[in-house]
Amino acid sequence: MSISSEHKPLGKQVTGSLHTLPPIVELNVGGEMYTTTLSTLKKHPGSKLAEMFTGQHKLRTDSKGRFFIDRPGTYFKYILEYLRSNQVPTQCIQDVYKEALFYDIEPLIKQLEDSPQIFGERVARKQFLARVPNYSENIELMIRIARAEAVASRYSSVIVCVVRTEEDAAKCQDALNSLDMDKKSVVKFGPWKAAPKIYDLLDCIQMDVKDKGYEISLQAHVAEKGFRSKSQDFFYTVQFTWW
């Protein structure tokens, strides 16, 4: 029994050749619909996007016959604007950068990497955090501790010790040893050899934890009885709010 055109199956794959791909192309990018020219999509021959439309690759189509790309459609308009007029986006920079990397549009990638947002993240902040031992692991450890203490609670707190030098690290450990049986789980960040100060790292901690979807606040730790006050400046309380 034949299948009528009204019941064409979704997700059909088609292999186009150079003479069958139309000059005007309709696209479904993650549910967002676009219409452009084949020459626009192939503007940068070495890109992954151009390779998709050389006619040598299998392309999925949706129920309307539009070529389907399983990527966030919201940011594809910025990709098209660049291909059409060399216009570099000035908004959603981080997200457009991810899409430019996926489509491997080298000229756009390089121009976005020169933007303050990407340059600051890649060259300044990421390079700094690479010099903070176990930074990513400690962020995950903070979250695990906070989640473990969140049972039947609106808030949970994690104490962090942020030390920039080896001398400060020794003072931090000395203060922790003074707690004896009251010692809490403390996540230590540092030391590091780079220009940023302690408050710069605290900003990074807040930024990266919030980027994971958590609501947090950070303040200087209030010393408890038995805690050596001369070292308490290194300690901060990160409070997670759950509801």
PDB file of C-alpha atoms in Angstrom:
ATOM      1  CA  MET A   1       0.000   0.000   0.000  1.00  0.00           C
ATOM      2  CA  SER A   2       1.429   3.376  -0.949  1.00  0.00           C
ATOM      3  CA  ILE A   3       1.724   6.269   1.490  1.00  0.00           C
ATOM      4  CA  SER A   4      -0.006   9.446   0.310  1.00  0.00           C
ATOM      5  CA  SER A   5       1.827  12.755   0.338  1.00  0.00           C
ATOM      6  CA  GLU A   6      -0.497  13.937   3.117  1.00  0.00           C
ATOM      7  CA  HIS A   7       0.989  11.331   5.447  1.00  0.00           C
ATOM      8  CA  LYS A   8       4.649  11.769   4.596  1.00  0.00           C
ATOM      9  CA  PRO A   9       6.787  10.382   7.454  1.00  0.00           C
ATOM     10  CA  LEU A  10       8.793  12.803   9.605  1.00  0.00           C
ATOM     11  CA  GLY A  11      12.568  12.795   9.662  1.00  0.00           C
ATOM     12  CA  LYS A  12      13.066  11.689   6.092  1.00  0.00           C
ATOM     13  CA  GLN A  13      16.655  11.780   4.873  1.00  0.00           C
ATOM     14  CA  VAL A  14      17.422  13.062   1.420  1.00  0.00           C
ATOM     15  CA  THR A  15      20.674  13.080  -0.464  1.00  0.00           C
ATOM     16  CA  GLY A  16      20.873  16.070  -2.757  1.00  0.00           C
ATOM     17  CA  SER A  17      23.179  16.511  -5.670  1.00  0.00           C
ATOM     18  CA  LEU A  18      24.493  19.833  -6.910  1.00  0.00           C
ATOM     19  CA  HIS A  19      21.782  20.089  -9.546  1.00  0.00           C
ATOM     20  CA  THR A  20      18.872  19.057  -7.290  1.00  0.00           C
ATOM     21  CA  LEU A  21      19.427  21.467  -4.389  1.00  0.00           C
ATOM     22  CA  PRO A  22      17.236  24.504  -5.122  1.00  0.00           C
ATOM     23  CA  PRO A  23      18.675  28.038  -5.303  1.00  0.00           C
ATOM     24  CA  ILE A  24      16.169  29.120  -2.621  1.00  0.00           C
ATOM     25  CA  VAL A  25      16.384  26.965   0.506  1.00  0.00           C
ATOM     26  CA  GLU A  26      13.809  26.590   3.257  1.00  0.00           C
ATOM     27  CA  LEU A  27      15.212  25.581   6.625  1.00  0.00           C
ATOM     28  CA  ASN A  28      13.808  24.347   9.905  1.00  0.00           C
ATOM     29  CA  VAL A  29      16.460  25.037  12.528  1.00  0.00           C
ATOM     30  CA  GLY A  30      15.326  23.660  15.873  1.00  0.00           C
ATOM     31  CA  GLY A  31      11.733  24.641  15.115  1.00  0.00           C
ATOM     32  CA  GLU A  32      12.544  28.120  13.754  1.00  0.00           C
ATOM     33  CA  MET A  33      11.843  28.584  10.041  1.00  0.00           C
ATOM     34  CA  TYR A  34      14.215  30.399   7.683  1.00  0.00           C
ATOM     35  CA  THR A  35      14.382  31.036   3.975  1.00  0.00           C
ATOM     36  CA  THR A  36      17.685  31.891   2.324  1.00  0.00           C
ATOM     37  CA  THR A  37      19.717  31.181  -0.784  1.00  0.00           C
ATOM     38  CA  LEU A  38      21.967  28.234  -1.393  1.00  0.00           C
ATOM     39  CA  SER A  39      24.817  30.616  -2.179  1.00  0.00           C
ATOM     40  CA  THR A  40      24.428  32.274   1.244  1.00  0.00           C
ATOM     41  CA  LEU A  41      24.701  28.924   3.047  1.00  0.00           C
ATOM     42  CA  LYS A  42      27.804  28.058   0.990  1.00  0.00           C
ATOM     43  CA  LYS A  43      29.477  31.449   1.348  1.00  0.00           C
ATOM     44  CA  HIS A  44      32.416  30.002   3.311  1.00  0.00           C
ATOM     45  CA  PRO A  45      33.332  26.755   1.492  1.00  0.00           C
ATOM     46  CA  GLY A  46      35.429  25.331   4.317  1.00  0.00           C
ATOM     47  CA  SER A  47      32.671  25.610   6.904  1.00  0.00           C
ATOM     48  CA  LYS A  48      30.543  22.746   8.179  1.00  0.00           C
ATOM     49  CA  LEU A  49      27.432  24.663   7.130  1.00  0.00           C
ATOM     50  CA  ALA A  50      28.637  24.919   3.539  1.00  0.00           C
ATOM     51  CA  GLU A  51      29.536  21.226   3.529  1.00  0.00           C
ATOM     52  CA  MET A  52      25.971  20.352   4.557  1.00  0.00           C
ATOM     53  CA  PHE A  53      24.704  21.849   1.307  1.00  0.00           C
ATOM     54  CA  THR A  54      27.256  20.639  -1.217  1.00  0.00           C
ATOM     55  CA  GLY A  55      24.874  17.878  -2.212  1.00  0.00           C
ATOM     56  CA  GLN A  56      27.178  15.192  -0.867  1.00  0.00           C
ATOM     57  CA  HIS A  57      25.532  14.736   2.539  1.00  0.00           C
ATOM     58  CA  LYS A  58      22.261  13.284   3.744  1.00  0.00           C
ATOM     59  CA  LEU A  59      19.992  16.045   5.002  1.00  0.00           C
ATOM     60  CA  ARG A  60      16.900  15.491   7.114  1.00  0.00           C
ATOM     61  CA  THR A  61      13.660  17.155   6.126  1.00  0.00           C
ATOM     62  CA  ASP A  62      10.604  17.947   8.180  1.00  0.00           C
ATOM     63  CA  SER A  63       7.002  17.105   7.245  1.00  0.00           C
ATOM     64  CA  LYS A  64       6.880  20.150   4.934  1.00  0.00           C
ATOM     65  CA  GLY A  65      10.048  19.200   3.080  1.00  0.00           C
ATOM     66  CA  ARG A  66      12.203  21.874   4.709  1.00  0.00           C
ATOM     67  CA  PHE A  67      15.795  20.930   5.502  1.00  0.00           C
ATOM     68  CA  PHE A  68      16.064  20.276   9.226  1.00  0.00           C
ATOM     69  CA  ILE A  69      19.072  21.219  11.397  1.00  0.00           C
ATOM     70  CA  ASP A  70      18.864  20.088  15.019  1.00  0.00           C
ATOM     71  CA  ARG A  71      20.388  23.205  16.596  1.00  0.00           C
ATOM     72  CA  PRO A  72      18.985  26.187  18.561  1.00  0.00           C
ATOM     73  CA  GLY A  73      17.026  28.123  15.974  1.00  0.00           C
ATOM     74  CA  THR A  74      16.987  31.399  17.907  1.00  0.00           C
ATOM     75  CA  TYR A  75      20.623  32.167  17.161  1.00  0.00           C
ATOM     76  CA  PHE A  76      20.679  30.989  13.551  1.00  0.00           C
ATOM     77  CA  LYS A  77      19.348  34.390  12.454  1.00  0.00           C
ATOM     78  CA  TYR A  78      22.641  35.932  13.584  1.00  0.00           C
ATOM     79  CA  ILE A  79      24.545  33.350  11.566  1.00  0.00           C
ATOM     80  CA  LEU A  80      22.474  34.253   8.509  1.00  0.00           C
ATOM     81  CA  GLU A  81      22.964  37.993   9.060  1.00  0.00           C
ATOM     82  CA  TYR A  82      26.702  37.461   9.057  1.00  0.00           C
ATOM     83  CA  LEU A  83      26.614  35.308   5.923  1.00  0.00           C
ATOM     84  CA  ARG A  84      24.420  37.820   4.113  1.00  0.00           C
ATOM     85  CA  SER A  85      26.132  41.086   5.060  1.00  0.00           C
ATOM     86  CA  ASN A  86      29.208  40.300   7.194  1.00  0.00           C
ATOM     87  CA  GLN A  87      27.373  41.834  10.133  1.00  0.00           C
ATOM     88  CA  VAL A  88      28.889  40.615  13.412  1.00  0.00           C
ATOM     89  CA  PRO A  89      26.235  40.273  16.135  1.00  0.00           C
ATOM     90  CA  THR A  90      26.333  42.579  19.130  1.00  0.00           C
ATOM     91  CA  GLN A  91      23.965  40.574  21.332  1.00  0.00           C
ATOM     92  CA  CYS A  92      23.762  36.955  22.520  1.00  0.00           C
ATOM     93  CA  ILE A  93      27.505  36.836  21.852  1.00  0.00           C
ATOM     94  CA  GLN A  94      28.258  33.720  23.896  1.00  0.00           C
ATOM     95  CA  ASP A  95      25.426  31.720  22.319  1.00  0.00           C
ATOM     96  CA  VAL A  96      26.186  32.859  18.769  1.00  0.00           C
ATOM     97  CA  TYR A  97      29.835  31.950  19.371  1.00  0.00           C
ATOM     98  CA  LYS A  98      28.803  28.376  20.227  1.00  0.00           C
ATOM     99  CA  GLU A  99      26.814  28.162  17.002  1.00  0.00           C
ATOM    100  CA  ALA A 100      29.659  29.648  14.949  1.00  0.00           C
ATOM    101  CA  LEU A 101      31.915  26.938  16.392  1.00  0.00           C
ATOM    102  CA  PHE A 102      29.393  24.231  15.506  1.00  0.00           C
ATOM    103  CA  TYR A 103      28.989  25.461  11.921  1.00  0.00           C
ATOM    104  CA  ASP A 104      32.759  26.048  11.772  1.00  0.00           C
ATOM    105  CA  ILE A 105      32.494  29.510  10.210  1.00  0.00           C
ATOM    106  CA  GLU A 106      36.091  30.533  10.795  1.00  0.00           C
ATOM    107  CA  PRO A 107      35.887  34.283   9.929  1.00  0.00           C
ATOM    108  CA  LEU A 108      32.938  34.759  12.288  1.00  0.00           C
ATOM    109  CA  ILE A 109      34.652  32.742  15.018  1.00  0.00           C
ATOM    110  CA  LYS A 110      37.729  34.957  14.840  1.00  0.00           C
ATOM    111  CA  GLN A 111      35.720  38.175  14.903  1.00  0.00           C
ATOM    112  CA  LEU A 112      33.650  37.005  17.864  1.00  0.00           C
ATOM    113  CA  GLU A 113      36.806  35.987  19.718  1.00  0.00           C
ATOM    114  CA  ASP A 114      37.974  39.587  19.386  1.00  0.00           C
ATOM    115  CA  SER A 115      34.805  40.868  21.082  1.00  0.00           C
ATOM    116  CA  PRO A 116      35.205  41.997  24.707  1.00  0.00           C
ATOM    117  CA  GLN A 117      32.843  39.279  25.958  1.00  0.00           C
ATOM    118  CA  ILE A 118      34.638  36.329  24.368  1.00  0.00           C
ATOM    119  CA  PHE A 119      38.125  37.774  24.742  1.00  0.00           C
ATOM    120  CA  GLY A 120      37.532  38.464  28.430  1.00  0.00           C
ATOM    121  CA  GLU A 121      36.140  34.982  29.039  1.00  0.00           C
ATOM    122  CA  ARG A 122      38.695  32.989  27.041  1.00  0.00           C
ATOM    123  CA  VAL A 123      41.885  34.977  27.536  1.00  0.00           C
ATOM    124  CA  ALA A 124      41.388  36.629  30.913  1.00  0.00           C
ATOM    125  CA  ARG A 125      38.965  34.728  33.147  1.00  0.00           C
ATOM    126  CA  LYS A 126      39.520  31.184  31.875  1.00  0.00           C
ATOM    127  CA  GLN A 127      43.282  31.608  31.895  1.00  0.00           C
ATOM    128  CA  PHE A 128      43.107  32.853  35.486  1.00  0.00           C
ATOM    129  CA  LEU A 129      40.895  29.979  36.630  1.00  0.00           C
ATOM    130  CA  ALA A 130      43.242  27.504  34.955  1.00  0.00           C
ATOM    131  CA  ARG A 131      45.830  28.631  37.522  1.00  0.00           C
ATOM    132  CA  VAL A 132      43.557  27.965  40.487  1.00  0.00           C
ATOM    133  CA  PRO A 133      44.127  24.300  41.445  1.00  0.00           C
ATOM    134  CA  ASN A 134      41.050  22.058  41.137  1.00  0.00           C
ATOM    135  CA  TYR A 135      38.723  25.009  40.565  1.00  0.00           C
ATOM    136  CA  SER A 136      36.038  23.110  38.617  1.00  0.00           C
ATOM    137  CA  GLU A 137      36.208  20.134  40.967  1.00  0.00           C
ATOM    138  CA  ASN A 138      35.761  22.430  43.976  1.00  0.00           C
ATOM    139  CA  ILE A 139      32.709  24.063  42.422  1.00  0.00           C
ATOM    140  CA  GLU A 140      31.145  20.610  42.047  1.00  0.00           C
ATOM    141  CA  LEU A 141      32.167  19.704  45.620  1.00  0.00           C
ATOM    142  CA  MET A 142      30.447  22.838  46.942  1.00  0.00           C
ATOM    143  CA  ILE A 143      27.252  21.903  45.160  1.00  0.00           C
ATOM    144  CA  ARG A 144      27.339  18.310  46.450  1.00  0.00           C
ATOM    145  CA  ILE A 145      27.785  19.486  50.048  1.00  0.00           C
ATOM    146  CA  ALA A 146      24.987  22.034  49.711  1.00  0.00           C
ATOM    147  CA  ARG A 147      22.606  19.468  48.220  1.00  0.00           C
ATOM    148  CA  ALA A 148      23.407  16.957  50.961  1.00  0.00           C
ATOM    149  CA  GLU A 149      22.450  19.512  53.611  1.00  0.00           C
ATOM    150  CA  ALA A 150      19.268  20.684  51.883  1.00  0.00           C
ATOM    151  CA  VAL A 151      16.918  17.971  53.191  1.00  0.00           C
ATOM    152  CA  ALA A 152      13.736  19.582  54.574  1.00  0.00           C
ATOM    153  CA  SER A 153      15.428  22.974  54.505  1.00  0.00           C
ATOM    154  CA  ARG A 154      14.988  26.179  52.572  1.00  0.00           C
ATOM    155  CA  TYR A 155      18.669  27.082  52.810  1.00  0.00           C
ATOM    156  CA  SER A 156      21.959  25.250  53.055  1.00  0.00           C
ATOM    157  CA  SER A 157      25.409  26.720  53.497  1.00  0.00           C
ATOM    158  CA  VAL A 158      28.934  25.818  52.538  1.00  0.00           C
ATOM    159  CA  ILE A 159      32.034  27.413  54.005  1.00  0.00           C
ATOM    160  CA  VAL A 160      34.834  28.160  51.550  1.00  0.00           C
ATOM    161  CA  CYS A 161      38.388  29.144  52.316  1.00  0.00           C
ATOM    162  CA  VAL A 162      39.950  31.340  49.631  1.00  0.00           C
ATOM    163  CA  VAL A 163      43.713  31.756  49.846  1.00  0.00           C
ATOM    164  CA  ARG A 164      45.962  33.451  47.347  1.00  0.00           C
ATOM    165  CA  THR A 165      49.406  32.487  48.727  1.00  0.00           C
ATOM    166  CA  GLU A 166      51.028  29.445  50.302  1.00  0.00           C
ATOM    167  CA  GLU A 167      51.365  31.419  53.539  1.00  0.00           C
ATOM    168  CA  ASP A 168      47.632  32.100  53.575  1.00  0.00           C
ATOM    169  CA  ALA A 169      46.971  28.419  52.876  1.00  0.00           C
ATOM    170  CA  ALA A 170      48.952  27.489  55.979  1.00  0.00           C
ATOM    171  CA  LYS A 171      46.943  29.974  58.062  1.00  0.00           C
ATOM    172  CA  CYS A 172      43.726  28.521  56.683  1.00  0.00           C
ATOM    173  CA  GLN A 173      44.759  25.012  57.675  1.00  0.00           C
ATOM    174  CA  ASP A 174      45.864  26.249  61.106  1.00  0.00           C
ATOM    175  CA  ALA A 175      42.440  27.812  61.649  1.00  0.00           C
ATOM    176  CA  LEU A 176      40.668  24.623  60.573  1.00  0.00           C
ATOM    177  CA  ASN A 177      42.749  22.539  62.961  1.00  0.00           C
ATOM    178  CA  SER A 178      41.635  24.786  65.821  1.00  0.00           C
ATOM    179  CA  LEU A 179      38.014  23.713  65.340  1.00  0.00           C
ATOM    180  CA  ASP A 180      38.672  20.205  66.672  1.00  0.00           C
ATOM    181  CA  MET A 181      35.394  18.245  66.869  1.00  0.00           C
ATOM    182  CA  ASP A 182      33.348  21.192  65.536  1.00  0.00           C
ATOM    183  CA  LYS A 183      35.201  21.212  62.256  1.00  0.00           C
ATOM    184  CA  LYS A 184      32.852  21.648  59.278  1.00  0.00           C
ATOM    185  CA  SER A 185      33.229  20.649  55.661  1.00  0.00           C
ATOM    186  CA  VAL A 186      35.216  23.471  54.088  1.00  0.00           C
ATOM    187  CA  VAL A 187      36.040  23.806  50.396  1.00  0.00           C
ATOM    188  CA  LYS A 188      39.421  25.427  49.824  1.00  0.00           C
ATOM    189  CA  PHE A 189      40.238  27.489  46.727  1.00  0.00           C
ATOM    190  CA  GLY A 190      43.835  28.421  45.977  1.00  0.00           C
ATOM    191  CA  PRO A 191      46.582  29.350  46.250  1.00  0.00           C
ATOM    192  CA  TRP A 192      47.300  30.725  42.764  1.00  0.00           C
ATOM    193  CA  LYS A 193      49.952  32.668  40.917  1.00  0.00           C
ATOM    194  CA  ALA A 194      48.115  35.359  38.993  1.00  0.00           C
ATOM    195  CA  ALA A 195      47.157  38.995  39.406  1.00  0.00           C
ATOM    196  CA  PRO A 196      43.453  38.676  40.385  1.00  0.00           C
ATOM    197  CA  LYS A 197      42.592  39.176  44.045  1.00  0.00           C
ATOM    198  CA  ILE A 198      40.478  37.101  46.417  1.00  0.00           C
ATOM    199  CA  TYR A 199      37.328  39.086  45.596  1.00  0.00           C
ATOM    200  CA  ASP A 200      37.905  38.349  41.895  1.00  0.00           C
ATOM    201  CA  LEU A 201      37.840  34.627  42.584  1.00  0.00           C
ATOM    202  CA  LEU A 202      34.738  35.032  44.743  1.00  0.00           C
ATOM    203  CA  ASP A 203      33.044  36.719  41.776  1.00  0.00           C
ATOM    204  CA  CYS A 204      34.015  33.768  39.586  1.00  0.00           C
ATOM    205  CA  ILE A 205      32.603  31.287  42.109  1.00  0.00           C
ATOM    206  CA  GLN A 206      29.283  33.126  42.237  1.00  0.00           C
ATOM    207  CA  MET A 207      29.153  33.444  38.449  1.00  0.00           C
ATOM    208  CA  ASP A 208      29.860  29.783  37.755  1.00  0.00           C
ATOM    209  CA  VAL A 209      27.520  28.387  40.416  1.00  0.00           C
ATOM    210  CA  LYS A 210      24.687  30.656  39.249  1.00  0.00           C
ATOM    211  CA  ASP A 211      25.351  29.585  35.651  1.00  0.00           C
ATOM    212  CA  LYS A 212      24.499  26.065  36.787  1.00  0.00           C
ATOM    213  CA  GLY A 213      21.061  27.288  37.852  1.00  0.00           C
ATOM    214  CA  TYR A 214      21.555  27.688  41.604  1.00  0.00           C
ATOM    215  CA  GLU A 215      20.492  30.713  43.619  1.00  0.00           C
ATOM    216  CA  ILE A 216      23.275  31.669  46.016  1.00  0.00           C
ATOM    217  CA  SER A 217      24.562  34.531  48.125  1.00  0.00           C
ATOM    218  CA  LEU A 218      28.050  34.972  49.536  1.00  0.00           C
ATOM    219  CA  GLN A 219      29.289  36.786  52.599  1.00  0.00           C
ATOM    220  CA  ALA A 220      32.212  36.828  55.002  1.00  0.00           C
ATOM    221  CA  HIS A 221      32.019  33.924  57.433  1.00  0.00           C
ATOM    222  CA  VAL A 222      30.996  34.800  60.974  1.00  0.00           C
ATOM    223  CA  ALA A 223      33.541  33.229  63.308  1.00  0.00           C
ATOM    224  CA  GLU A 224      32.336  30.717  65.848  1.00  0.00           C
ATOM    225  CA  LYS A 225      33.715  30.065  69.288  1.00  0.00           C
ATOM    226  CA  GLY A 226      37.116  28.427  69.002  1.00  0.00           C
ATOM    227  CA  PHE A 227      37.748  29.736  65.494  1.00  0.00           C
ATOM    228  CA  ARG A 228      41.015  31.663  65.300  1.00  0.00           C
ATOM    229  CA  SER A 229      39.943  35.202  64.453  1.00  0.00           C
ATOM    230  CA  LYS A 230      43.282  36.186  62.946  1.00  0.00           C
ATOM    231  CA  SER A 231      42.620  33.768  60.064  1.00  0.00           C
ATOM    232  CA  GLN A 232      38.877  34.244  59.597  1.00  0.00           C
ATOM    233  CA  ASP A 233      39.367  36.768  56.753  1.00  0.00           C
ATOM    234  CA  PHE A 234      39.991  33.844  54.410  1.00  0.00           C
ATOM    235  CA  PHE A 235      36.607  32.234  55.114  1.00  0.00           C
ATOM    236  CA  TYR A 236      33.291  32.911  53.415  1.00  0.00           C
ATOM    237  CA  THR A 237      29.818  31.410  53.640  1.00  0.00           C
ATOM    238  CA  VAL A 238      28.035  30.484  50.434  1.00  0.00           C
ATOM    239  CA  GLN A 239      24.305  30.151  51.051  1.00  0.00           C
ATOM    240  CA  PHE A 240      22.126  28.179  48.644  1.00  0.00           C
ATOM    241  CA  THR A 241      18.414  29.028  48.492  1.00  0.00           C
ATOM    242  CA  TRP A 242      16.252  26.099  47.403  1.00  0.00           C
ATOM    243  CA  TRP A 243      12.737  27.551  47.428  1.00  0.00           C
TER     244      TRP A 243
END
